[in-house]
Coordinates of C-alpha atoms and ligand atoms in Angstrom, one line a residue:
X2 CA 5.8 3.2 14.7
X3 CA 4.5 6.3 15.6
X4 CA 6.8 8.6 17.8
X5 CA 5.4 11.4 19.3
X6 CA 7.4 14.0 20.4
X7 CA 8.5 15.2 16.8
X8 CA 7.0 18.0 15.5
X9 CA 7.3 18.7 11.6
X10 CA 6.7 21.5 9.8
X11 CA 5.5 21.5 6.5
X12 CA 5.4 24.4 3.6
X13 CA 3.7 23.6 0.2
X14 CA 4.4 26.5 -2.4
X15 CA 4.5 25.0 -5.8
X16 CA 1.6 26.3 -7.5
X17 CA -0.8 28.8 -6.3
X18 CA -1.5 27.7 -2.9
X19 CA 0.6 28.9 0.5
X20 CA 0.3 26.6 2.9
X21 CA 1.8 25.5 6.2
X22 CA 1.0 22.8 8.5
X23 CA 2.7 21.4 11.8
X24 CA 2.6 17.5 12.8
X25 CA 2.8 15.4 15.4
X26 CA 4.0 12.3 14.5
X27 CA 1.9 11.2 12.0
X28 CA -1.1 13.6 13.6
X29 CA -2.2 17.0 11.8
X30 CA -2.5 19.7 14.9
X31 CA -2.4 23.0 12.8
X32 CA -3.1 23.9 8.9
X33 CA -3.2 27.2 7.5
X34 CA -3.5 28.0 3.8
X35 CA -3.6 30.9 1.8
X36 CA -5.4 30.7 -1.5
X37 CA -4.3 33.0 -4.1
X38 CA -7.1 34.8 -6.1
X39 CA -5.5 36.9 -7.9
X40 CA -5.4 34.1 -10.9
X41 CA -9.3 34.3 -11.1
X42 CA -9.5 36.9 -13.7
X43 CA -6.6 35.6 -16.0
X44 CA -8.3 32.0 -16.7
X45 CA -5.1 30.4 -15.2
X46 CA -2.3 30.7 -12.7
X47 CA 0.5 33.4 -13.9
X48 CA 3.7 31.9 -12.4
X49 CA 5.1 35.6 -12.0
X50 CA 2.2 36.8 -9.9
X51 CA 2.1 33.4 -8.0
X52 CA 6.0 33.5 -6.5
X53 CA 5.0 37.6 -5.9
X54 CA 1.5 36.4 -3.8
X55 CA 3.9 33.6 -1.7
X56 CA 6.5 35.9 -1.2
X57 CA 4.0 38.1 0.6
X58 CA 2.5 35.0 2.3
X59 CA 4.4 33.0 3.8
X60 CA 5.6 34.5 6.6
X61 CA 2.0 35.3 8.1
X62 CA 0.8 31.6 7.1
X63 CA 3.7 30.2 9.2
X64 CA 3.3 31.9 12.1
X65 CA -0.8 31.3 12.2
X66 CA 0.4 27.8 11.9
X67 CA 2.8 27.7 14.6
X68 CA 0.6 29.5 16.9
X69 CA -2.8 27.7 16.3
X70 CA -0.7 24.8 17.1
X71 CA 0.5 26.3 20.0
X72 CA 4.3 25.7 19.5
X73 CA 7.7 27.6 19.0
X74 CA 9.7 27.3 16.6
X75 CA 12.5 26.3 19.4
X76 CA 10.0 23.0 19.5
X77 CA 10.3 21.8 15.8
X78 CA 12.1 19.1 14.5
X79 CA 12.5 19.0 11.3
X80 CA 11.6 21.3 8.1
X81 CA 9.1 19.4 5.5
X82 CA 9.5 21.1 1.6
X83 CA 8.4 20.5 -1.8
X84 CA 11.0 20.3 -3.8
X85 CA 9.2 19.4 -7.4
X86 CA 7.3 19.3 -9.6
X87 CA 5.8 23.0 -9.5
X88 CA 6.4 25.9 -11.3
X89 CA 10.0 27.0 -10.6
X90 CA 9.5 30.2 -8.8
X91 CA 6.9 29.1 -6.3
X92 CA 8.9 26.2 -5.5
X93 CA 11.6 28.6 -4.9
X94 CA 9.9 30.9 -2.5
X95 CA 9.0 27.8 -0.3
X96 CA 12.6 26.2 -0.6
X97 CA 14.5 29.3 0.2
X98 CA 12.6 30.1 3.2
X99 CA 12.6 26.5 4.3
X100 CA 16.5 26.8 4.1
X101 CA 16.8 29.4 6.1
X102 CA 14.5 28.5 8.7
X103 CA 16.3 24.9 8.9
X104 CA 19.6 27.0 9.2
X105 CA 18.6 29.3 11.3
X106 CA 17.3 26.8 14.2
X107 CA 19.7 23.7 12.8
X108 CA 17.3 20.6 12.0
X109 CA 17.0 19.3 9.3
X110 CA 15.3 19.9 5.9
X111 CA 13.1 17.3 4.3
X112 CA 12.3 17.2 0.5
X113 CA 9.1 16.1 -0.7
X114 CA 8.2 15.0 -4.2
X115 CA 4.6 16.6 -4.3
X116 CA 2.8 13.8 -6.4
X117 CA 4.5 11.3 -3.2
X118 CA 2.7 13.5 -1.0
X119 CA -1.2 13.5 -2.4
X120 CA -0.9 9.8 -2.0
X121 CA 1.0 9.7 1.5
X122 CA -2.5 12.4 2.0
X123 CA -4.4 9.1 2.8
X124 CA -1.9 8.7 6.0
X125 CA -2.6 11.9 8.1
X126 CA -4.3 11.1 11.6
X127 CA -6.9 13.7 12.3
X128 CA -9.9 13.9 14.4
X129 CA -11.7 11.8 11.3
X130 CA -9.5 8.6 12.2
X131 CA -10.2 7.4 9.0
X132 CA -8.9 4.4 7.9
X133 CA -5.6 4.2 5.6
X134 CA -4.9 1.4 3.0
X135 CA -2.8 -1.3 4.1
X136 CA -0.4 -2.1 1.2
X137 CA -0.5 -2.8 -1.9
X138 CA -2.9 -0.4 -3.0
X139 CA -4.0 1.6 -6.3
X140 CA -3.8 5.1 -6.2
X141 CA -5.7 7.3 -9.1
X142 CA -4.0 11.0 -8.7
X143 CA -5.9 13.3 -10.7
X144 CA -4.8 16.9 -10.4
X145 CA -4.1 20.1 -12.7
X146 CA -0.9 18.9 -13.8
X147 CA -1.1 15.1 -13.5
X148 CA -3.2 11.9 -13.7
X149 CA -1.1 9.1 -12.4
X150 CA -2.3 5.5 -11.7
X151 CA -0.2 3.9 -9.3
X152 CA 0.6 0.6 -7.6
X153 CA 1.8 1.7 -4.1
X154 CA 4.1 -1.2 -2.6
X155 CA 5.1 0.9 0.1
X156 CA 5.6 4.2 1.3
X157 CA 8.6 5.5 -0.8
X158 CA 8.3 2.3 -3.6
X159 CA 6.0 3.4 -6.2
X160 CA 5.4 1.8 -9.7
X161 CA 3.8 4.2 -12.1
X162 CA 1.6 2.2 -14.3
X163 CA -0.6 5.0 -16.3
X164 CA -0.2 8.7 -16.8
X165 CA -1.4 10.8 -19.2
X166 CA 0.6 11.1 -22.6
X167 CA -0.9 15.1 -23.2
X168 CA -2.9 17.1 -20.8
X169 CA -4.1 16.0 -17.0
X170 CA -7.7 16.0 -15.9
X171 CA -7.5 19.4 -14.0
X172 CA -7.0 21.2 -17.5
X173 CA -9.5 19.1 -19.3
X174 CA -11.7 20.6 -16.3
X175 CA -10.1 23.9 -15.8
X176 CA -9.7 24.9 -20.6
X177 CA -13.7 23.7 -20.9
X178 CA -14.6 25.8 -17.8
X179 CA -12.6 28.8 -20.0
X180 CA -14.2 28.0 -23.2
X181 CA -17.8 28.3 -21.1
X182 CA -16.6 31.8 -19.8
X183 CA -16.3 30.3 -16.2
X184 CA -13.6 31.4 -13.6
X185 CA -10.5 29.8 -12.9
X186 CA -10.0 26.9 -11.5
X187 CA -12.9 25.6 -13.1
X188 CA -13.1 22.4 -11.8
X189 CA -15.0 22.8 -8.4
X190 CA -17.4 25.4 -10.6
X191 CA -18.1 22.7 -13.6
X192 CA -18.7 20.2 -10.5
X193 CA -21.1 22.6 -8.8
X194 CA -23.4 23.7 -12.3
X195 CA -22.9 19.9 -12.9
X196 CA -25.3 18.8 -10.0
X197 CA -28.0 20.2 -11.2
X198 CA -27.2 18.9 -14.8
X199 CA -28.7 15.8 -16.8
X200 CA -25.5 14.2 -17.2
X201 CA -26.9 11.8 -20.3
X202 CA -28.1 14.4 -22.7
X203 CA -24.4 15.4 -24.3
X204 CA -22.0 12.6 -25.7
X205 CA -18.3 12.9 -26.3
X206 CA -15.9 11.2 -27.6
X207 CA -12.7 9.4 -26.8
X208 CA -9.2 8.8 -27.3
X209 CA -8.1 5.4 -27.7
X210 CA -4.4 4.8 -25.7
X211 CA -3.0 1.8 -25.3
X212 CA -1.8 0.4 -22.1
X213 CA -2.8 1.8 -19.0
X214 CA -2.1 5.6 -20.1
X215 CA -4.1 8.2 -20.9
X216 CA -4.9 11.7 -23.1
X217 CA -7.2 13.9 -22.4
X218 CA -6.0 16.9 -25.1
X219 CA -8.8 15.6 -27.7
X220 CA -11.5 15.2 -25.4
X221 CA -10.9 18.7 -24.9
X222 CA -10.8 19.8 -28.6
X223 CA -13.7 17.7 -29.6
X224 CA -15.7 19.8 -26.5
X225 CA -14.1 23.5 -28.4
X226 CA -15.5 22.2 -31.0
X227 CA -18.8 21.3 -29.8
X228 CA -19.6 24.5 -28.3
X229 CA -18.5 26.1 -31.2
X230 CA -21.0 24.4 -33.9
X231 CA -23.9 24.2 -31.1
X232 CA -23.1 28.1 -30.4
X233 CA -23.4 28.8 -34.4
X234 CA -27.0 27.5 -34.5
X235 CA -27.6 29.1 -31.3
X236 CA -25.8 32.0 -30.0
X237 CA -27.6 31.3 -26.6
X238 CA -26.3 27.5 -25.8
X239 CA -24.6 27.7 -23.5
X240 CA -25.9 30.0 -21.1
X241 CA -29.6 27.7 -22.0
X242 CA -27.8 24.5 -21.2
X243 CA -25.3 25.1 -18.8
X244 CA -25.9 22.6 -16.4
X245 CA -26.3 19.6 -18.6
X246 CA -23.2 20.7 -20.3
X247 CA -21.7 20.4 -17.5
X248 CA -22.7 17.5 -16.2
X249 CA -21.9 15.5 -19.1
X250 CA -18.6 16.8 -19.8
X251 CA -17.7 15.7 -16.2
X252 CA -19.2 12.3 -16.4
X253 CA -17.5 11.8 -19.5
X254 CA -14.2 12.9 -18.1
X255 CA -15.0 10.3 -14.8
X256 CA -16.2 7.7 -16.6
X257 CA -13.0 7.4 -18.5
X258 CA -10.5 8.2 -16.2
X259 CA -11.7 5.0 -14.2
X260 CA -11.8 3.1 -16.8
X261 CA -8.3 2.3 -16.5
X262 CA -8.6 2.1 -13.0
X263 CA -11.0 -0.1 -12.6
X264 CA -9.5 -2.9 -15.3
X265 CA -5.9 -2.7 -13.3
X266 CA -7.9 -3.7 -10.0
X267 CA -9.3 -6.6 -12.3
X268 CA -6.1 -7.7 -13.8
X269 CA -3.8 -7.7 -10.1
X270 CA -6.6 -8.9 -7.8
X271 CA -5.5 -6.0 -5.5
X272 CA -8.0 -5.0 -3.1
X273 CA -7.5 -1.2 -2.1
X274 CA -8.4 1.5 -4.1
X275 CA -7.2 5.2 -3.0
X276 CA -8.0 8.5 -4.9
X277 CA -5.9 11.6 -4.6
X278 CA -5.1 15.2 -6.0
X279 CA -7.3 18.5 -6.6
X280 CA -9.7 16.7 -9.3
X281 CA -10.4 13.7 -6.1
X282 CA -12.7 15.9 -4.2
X283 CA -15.4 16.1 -7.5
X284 CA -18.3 15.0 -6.3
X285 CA -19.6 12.6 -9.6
X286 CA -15.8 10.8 -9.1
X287 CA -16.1 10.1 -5.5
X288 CA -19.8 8.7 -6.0
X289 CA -18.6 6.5 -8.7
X290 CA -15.7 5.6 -6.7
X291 CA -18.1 4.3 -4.2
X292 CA -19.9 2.0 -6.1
X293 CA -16.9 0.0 -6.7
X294 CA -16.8 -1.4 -3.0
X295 CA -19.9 -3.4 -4.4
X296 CA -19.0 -3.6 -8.0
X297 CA -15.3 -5.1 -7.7
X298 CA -15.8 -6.2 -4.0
X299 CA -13.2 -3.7 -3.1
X300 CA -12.1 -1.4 -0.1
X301 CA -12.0 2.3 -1.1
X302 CA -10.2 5.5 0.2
X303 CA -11.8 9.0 -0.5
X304 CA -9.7 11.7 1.2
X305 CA -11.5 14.4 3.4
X306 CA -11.5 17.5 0.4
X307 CA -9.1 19.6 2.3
X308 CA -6.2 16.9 1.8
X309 CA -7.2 16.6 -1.8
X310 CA -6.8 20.1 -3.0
X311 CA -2.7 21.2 -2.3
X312 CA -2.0 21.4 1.1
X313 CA 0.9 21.1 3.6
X314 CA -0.2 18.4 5.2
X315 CA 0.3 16.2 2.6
X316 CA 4.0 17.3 2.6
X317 CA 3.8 17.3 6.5
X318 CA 3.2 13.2 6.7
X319 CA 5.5 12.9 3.8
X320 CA 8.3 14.4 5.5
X321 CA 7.3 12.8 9.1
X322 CA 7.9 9.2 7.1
X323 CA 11.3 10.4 5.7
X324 CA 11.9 11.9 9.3
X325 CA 11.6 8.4 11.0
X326 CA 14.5 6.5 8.1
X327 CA 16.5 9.6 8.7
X328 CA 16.1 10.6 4.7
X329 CA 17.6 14.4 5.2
X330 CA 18.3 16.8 2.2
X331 CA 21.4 18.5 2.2
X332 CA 21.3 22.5 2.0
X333 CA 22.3 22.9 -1.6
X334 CA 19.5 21.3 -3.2
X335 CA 17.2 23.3 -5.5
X336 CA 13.9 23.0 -6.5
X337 CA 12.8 20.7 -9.6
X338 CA 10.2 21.8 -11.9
X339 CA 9.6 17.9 -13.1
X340 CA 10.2 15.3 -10.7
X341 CA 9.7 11.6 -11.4
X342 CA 7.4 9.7 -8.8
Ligands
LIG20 O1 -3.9 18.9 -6.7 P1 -4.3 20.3 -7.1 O2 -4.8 21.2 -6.0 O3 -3.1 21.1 -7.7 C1 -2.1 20.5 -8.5 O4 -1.2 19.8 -8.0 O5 -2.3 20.6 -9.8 O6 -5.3 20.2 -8.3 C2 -5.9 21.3 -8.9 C3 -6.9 20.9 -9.9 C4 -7.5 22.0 -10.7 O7 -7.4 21.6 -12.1 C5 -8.9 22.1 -10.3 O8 -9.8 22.6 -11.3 C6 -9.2 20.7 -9.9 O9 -8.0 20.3 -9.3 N1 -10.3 20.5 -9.0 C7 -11.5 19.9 -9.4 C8 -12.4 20.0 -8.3 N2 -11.7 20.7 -7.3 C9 -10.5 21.0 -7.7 N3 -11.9 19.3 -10.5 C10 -13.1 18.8 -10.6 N4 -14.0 18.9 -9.6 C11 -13.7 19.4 -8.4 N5 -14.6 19.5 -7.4
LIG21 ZN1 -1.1 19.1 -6.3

């Protein structure tokens, strides 16, 4: 059911992206996002210095929002927010504005688990009309914080089947792009140096998890490790092999990530595979993600990049679902720095 003449606005604060979007029904009209670079130099986001950066955003990145969409606020009718998981005082800059703003022109606020959201991602209308999975579908959510394999039964009933026991796939990308001396976040740079890569020359090893879960902590020790030794015989490694570092690291980390995947779309016969989160818009994932249409004689869903990354549209469709089986927050709610799906 798609009704038309609500208009939603979503904020997304809980990391180091400000960004605000405005819906229409289930149709994106406006997104603006403000990417903080102030982490760049550090090797990582500083929680202090991200709340500081969306304090100082958000009002700009609300209004561009409104206005490229070409509404009031008097038009809104609801207020879409992250509520969890994030790091406590970005989620509280977002919240606290959201609050007021759902005060100040009384409609209602909408909470929004952010892991819901990357997967509800694959439901935006845009110019793109791409198709979204009919239910029940897989959904691999690899971001900086999580890597989640889900059976989706519906929009709101979600049965987490894998997730990683140590660290997610974003820091296996984002500590080896540190240990080269790259920039944060190092995914997107490791993907980029990666193309031009041989991605068979380096092996690395494994952890062995039982289950559907998974751990990517050693993978990234035994690659410490490996740079290390390689750097003692040759002080000049890793600037001489860069590229096929690179690209063997990442198609390590893809290869086993779908592993998993691939054996749970075996094992329940389902037949729609969707990818999510920051880490869905690497290029060597989304092209072994493709093959599978052939491989498993499946149906796959690959999110335009700006809906993989955080954004508030993600939130925005989120919320517009809640908005249509009336699921309102109530005003006292604060923000959650864990959330379960
Ligand atoms: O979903 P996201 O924007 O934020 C979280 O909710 O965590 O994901 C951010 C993560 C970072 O670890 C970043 O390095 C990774 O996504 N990422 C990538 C790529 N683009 C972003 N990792 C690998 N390849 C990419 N192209
Ligand atoms: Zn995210």
């Amino acid at each position: 059911m798609q009704i038309l003449n609500i208009y939603i606005l979503a904020i997304e604060t809980s990391c180091d992206d400000t960004s605000c979007a405005v819906l229409n029904g289930d149709r994106l009209i406006s997104q603006i996002t403000a990417t903080q670079k102030i982490h760049e130099q550090y090797g990582g986001v500083v929680p202090e210095l991200a709340s500081r950066d969306h304090q100082k955003n958000i009002l700009p990145v609300v209004d561009l929002a409104l206005k490229k969409a070409g509404i009031l606020l008097s038009d809104l009718s609801a207020i879409a927010i992250t509520r969890g998981p994030g790091l406590m005082g970005s989620l509280l800059v977002g919240l606290s504005f959201a609050k007021s703003l759902s005060i100040a022109l009384q409609i209602p606020l909408i909470e929004v688990n952010h892991m819901q959201a990357h997967v509800l991602a694959h439901f935006i209308k845009d110019n793109d009309n791409k198709a979204s999975p009919p239910f029940p579908f897989i959904c691999l959510t690899l971001s900086g914080g999580h890597t989640q394999l889900i059976k989706v039964n519906s929009y709101f009933d979600f049965d987490l089947i894998g997730e990683t026991i140590d660290d997610a796939i974003g820091e296996a990308f984002d500590k080896a792009a540190k240990i080269l001396g790259l920039s944060y976040p190092g995914g997107p740079i490791i993907d980029t140096l990666a193309k031009k890569g041989n991605k068979t020359r380096f092996k690395f090893s494994n952890s062995k998890i039982s289950g559907y879960n998974y751990s990517f902590s050693g993978i990234k020790t035994s690659f410490l490790y490996f740079i290390q030794n390689e750097s003692k015989k040759n002080p000049l490694f890793t600037k001489e092999n860069i590229e096929d570092i690179c690209a063997s690291y990442q198609s390590h980390l893809i290869t086993t990530v779908l592993l998993n995947a691939k054996r749970l779309l075996v094992e329940t016969g389902i037949k729609h595979f969707a990818i999510a989160g920051g880490v869905s818009s690497n290029s060597e994932l989304r092209q072994q993600v493709g093959l599978l249409n052939d491989e498993l004689d499946i149906k796959t869903y690959i999110l335009n990049n700006e809906y993989c990354t955080d954004n508030a549209a993600m939130i925005g469709i989120t919320g517009y679902y809640k908005y249509v089986n009336k699921q309102f927050s109530d005003l006292g709610i604060t923000p959650l720095a864990r959330m379960n799906l």
